[in-house]
Short mmCIF file of C-alpha atoms in Angstrom, two decimals:
data_model
loop_
_atom_site.label_atom_id
_atom_site.label_comp_id
_atom_site.label_asym_id
_atom_site.label_seq_id
_atom_site.Cartn_x
_atom_site.Cartn_y
_atom_site.Cartn_z
CA MET A 1 -33.16 -44.91 86.88
CA THR A 2 -34.29 -42.22 84.44
CA ARG A 3 -37.91 -41.25 83.83
CA ALA A 4 -37.69 -42.85 80.37
CA GLN A 5 -36.52 -46.11 81.95
CA LEU A 6 -39.44 -46.00 84.39
CA THR A 7 -41.83 -45.55 81.46
CA GLU A 8 -40.32 -48.61 79.76
CA LYS A 9 -40.63 -50.61 83.00
CA ILE A 10 -44.31 -49.65 83.29
CA LEU A 11 -44.93 -50.60 79.65
CA ASP A 12 -43.16 -53.94 80.17
CA ILE A 13 -45.38 -54.73 83.15
CA LYS A 14 -48.48 -53.67 81.21
CA ARG A 15 -47.53 -56.05 78.39
CA GLU A 16 -46.54 -58.87 80.74
CA LYS A 17 -49.85 -58.69 82.61
CA ASN A 18 -51.85 -58.06 79.42
CA TRP A 19 -53.49 -54.99 80.98
CA THR A 20 -55.38 -52.39 78.95
CA TRP A 21 -55.09 -48.67 79.56
CA LYS A 22 -58.77 -48.74 80.46
CA TYR A 23 -58.10 -51.28 83.23
CA ILE A 24 -55.11 -49.32 84.52
CA CYS A 25 -57.06 -46.06 84.57
CA GLU A 26 -59.96 -47.68 86.42
CA GLU A 27 -57.56 -49.09 89.03
CA ILE A 28 -55.76 -45.77 89.61
CA GLY A 29 -58.78 -43.47 89.10
CA GLY A 30 -59.15 -39.96 90.46
CA VAL A 31 -58.43 -37.99 87.28
CA SER A 32 -58.99 -38.29 83.55
CA PRO A 33 -57.57 -41.26 81.66
CA THR A 34 -55.55 -38.83 79.52
CA LEU A 35 -53.74 -37.55 82.60
CA ILE A 36 -53.11 -41.04 84.02
CA VAL A 37 -51.79 -42.46 80.75
CA GLY A 38 -49.79 -39.29 80.14
CA ALA A 39 -48.19 -39.62 83.58
CA LEU A 40 -47.36 -43.28 83.09
CA LEU A 41 -45.78 -42.37 79.72
CA GLY A 42 -43.72 -39.64 81.39
CA GLN A 43 -45.52 -36.50 80.18
CA MET A 44 -47.55 -35.61 83.29
CA LYS A 45 -47.21 -36.05 87.05
CA LEU A 46 -49.50 -37.94 89.38
CA VAL A 47 -50.47 -36.38 92.71
CA LYS A 48 -49.09 -38.34 95.66
CA PRO A 49 -52.18 -40.49 96.41
CA LEU A 50 -52.44 -41.51 92.74
CA ALA A 51 -48.69 -42.09 92.44
CA LYS A 52 -49.03 -44.44 95.43
CA LYS A 53 -51.92 -46.31 93.75
CA ALA A 54 -49.93 -46.61 90.52
CA ALA A 55 -46.85 -47.81 92.41
CA THR A 56 -48.91 -50.45 94.21
CA LEU A 57 -50.56 -51.57 90.97
CA PHE A 58 -47.24 -51.87 89.12
CA GLY A 59 -45.17 -53.06 92.09
CA LEU A 60 -42.84 -50.04 91.90
CA THR A 61 -40.23 -49.00 94.44
CA GLU A 62 -40.61 -45.96 96.69
CA VAL A 63 -38.15 -44.01 94.51
CA GLU A 64 -40.11 -44.92 91.36
CA GLU A 65 -43.33 -43.82 93.10
CA ARG A 66 -41.73 -40.45 93.86
CA MET A 67 -40.67 -40.15 90.21
CA LEU A 68 -44.35 -40.43 89.19
CA ASN A 69 -45.03 -37.40 91.42
CA GLU A 70 -42.26 -35.24 89.91
CA VAL A 71 -43.02 -32.59 87.33
CA PRO A 72 -41.63 -34.05 84.08
CA TYR A 73 -39.85 -32.45 81.18
CA ARG A 74 -42.74 -32.41 78.72
CA GLY A 75 -42.94 -32.47 74.96
CA THR A 76 -41.70 -34.31 71.95
CA ALA A 77 -39.48 -33.52 68.98
CA MET A 78 -41.12 -31.50 66.21
CA PRO A 79 -42.40 -32.39 63.80
CA PRO A 80 -43.54 -35.62 65.39
CA THR A 81 -42.66 -38.80 63.53
CA ASP A 82 -45.37 -41.12 64.87
CA PRO A 83 -48.10 -41.18 62.17
CA LEU A 84 -51.05 -40.75 64.56
CA ILE A 85 -49.42 -37.88 66.45
CA TYR A 86 -48.26 -36.37 63.15
CA ARG A 87 -51.90 -36.24 61.95
CA PHE A 88 -52.80 -34.07 64.95
CA TYR A 89 -49.86 -31.85 64.08
CA GLU A 90 -51.07 -31.77 60.47
CA MET A 91 -54.61 -30.83 61.57
CA VAL A 92 -53.23 -27.89 63.51
CA MET A 93 -50.85 -26.80 60.74
CA VAL A 94 -53.61 -26.90 58.09
CA ASN A 95 -56.61 -25.77 60.15
CA GLY A 96 -54.86 -23.79 62.89
CA PRO A 97 -55.10 -20.36 61.20
CA ALA A 98 -58.87 -20.81 60.68
CA TRP A 99 -59.38 -22.09 64.24
CA LYS A 100 -57.39 -19.12 65.54
CA ALA A 101 -59.45 -16.63 63.55
CA LEU A 102 -62.75 -18.18 64.63
CA ILE A 103 -61.79 -18.38 68.32
CA GLU A 104 -60.49 -14.80 68.34
CA GLU A 105 -63.65 -13.53 66.65
CA GLU A 106 -65.76 -15.21 69.33
CA PHE A 107 -63.61 -14.58 72.44
CA GLY A 108 -61.11 -11.82 71.66
CA ASP A 109 -57.31 -11.60 71.82
CA GLY A 110 -56.05 -14.63 73.72
CA ILE A 111 -55.38 -18.34 73.72
CA MET A 112 -57.06 -21.60 74.65
CA SER A 113 -55.38 -23.16 77.66
CA ALA A 114 -53.66 -26.50 77.28
CA ILE A 115 -53.31 -26.65 81.08
CA ASP A 116 -56.91 -25.92 82.15
CA PHE A 117 -57.99 -28.40 79.53
CA ASP A 118 -60.25 -31.42 79.03
CA PHE A 119 -60.04 -34.12 76.37
CA HIS A 120 -62.56 -36.84 75.60
CA PHE A 121 -62.77 -39.27 72.73
CA GLU A 122 -65.15 -41.97 71.69
CA ARG A 123 -65.50 -44.57 68.99
CA MET A 124 -68.33 -43.93 66.52
CA ALA A 125 -69.58 -46.75 64.34
CA HIS A 126 -69.66 -45.82 60.66
CA GLU A 127 -70.55 -47.90 57.61
CA LYS A 128 -67.30 -46.95 55.85
CA GLY A 129 -65.14 -47.62 58.92
CA ASP A 130 -65.33 -46.56 62.54
CA ARG A 131 -64.52 -42.95 63.31
CA VAL A 132 -62.75 -41.25 66.21
CA LYS A 133 -64.77 -38.45 67.80
CA ILE A 134 -62.65 -35.99 69.78
CA GLU A 135 -63.83 -33.24 72.09
CA MET A 136 -61.38 -30.76 73.58
CA THR A 137 -62.24 -27.89 75.87
CA GLY A 138 -59.81 -25.34 77.22
CA LYS A 139 -60.26 -22.21 79.28
CA PHE A 140 -59.98 -19.01 77.26
CA LEU A 141 -57.05 -16.95 78.51
CA PRO A 142 -57.09 -13.36 77.28
CA TYR A 143 -53.82 -11.56 76.80
CA LYS A 144 -53.15 -8.98 79.49
CA TYR A 145 -52.49 -5.51 78.15
CA TYR A 146 -49.78 -4.40 80.57
CA GLY A 147 -49.78 -0.73 81.48
CA ALA A 148 -53.33 -0.18 80.18
CA GLU A 149 -54.66 3.19 81.26
CA GLN A 150 -57.11 5.92 80.28
CA GLY A 151 -60.02 3.54 79.71
CA ILE A 152 -58.00 0.95 77.75
CA PRO A 153 -59.25 -2.52 78.73
CA PRO A 154 -56.66 -4.47 80.76
CA TYR A 155 -57.43 -7.78 79.01
CA GLY A 156 -58.01 -8.90 75.44
CA PHE A 157 -61.61 -10.02 75.85
CA LYS A 158 -63.86 -9.51 72.83
CA GLU A 159 -64.78 -5.87 72.41
CA GLU A 160 -68.42 -5.14 71.73
#
C-alpha cells in the first residue's frame, strides 16, 4: 500500500461513517486539528501514540499505523489547481512582497518558520456572507551570517 492509498482508505472510512474532521480530531486529540488532518491526508506524521489512536479509530492494520508515523514526502504541485488552495497561493503572490518588507522591517533579515508554526481559523458571521478569519503565527528565524567577525552580528536580527 502507498501513502496515497492509505489516505484514500481513510477518506473512504470517513465518508462511510459520516464523520466530520472535528469529530476525528476530537477522538485522536493531542495536537492541533491542522496537524491531525494534515497527517491523515498524507502531509504530516503522527507521533506513535496518536498514530495508534488513529489506527484504532479507523480500524487500520499495524503496517498502516506505522505509515501514519513515517515522515511523508510533503508538498503539492505548483501552482496549485484546487481553487481554495490557489487563493492562498494568490494571496502570497500578490501580498507576499509587502508582507516580506513589513516583517523584515520589524524583525530583521530572516524568515517566518513554517515548522514552528500555529494556524487557527474561525467562522465569522457577516451580513454579506460569512467570512473566514485566519491567524497564523510562526517563529522568526534570523539568517545566520556565517564567518561574522570584528563586531559583525552573527544573526540577522533587526539592527537598532
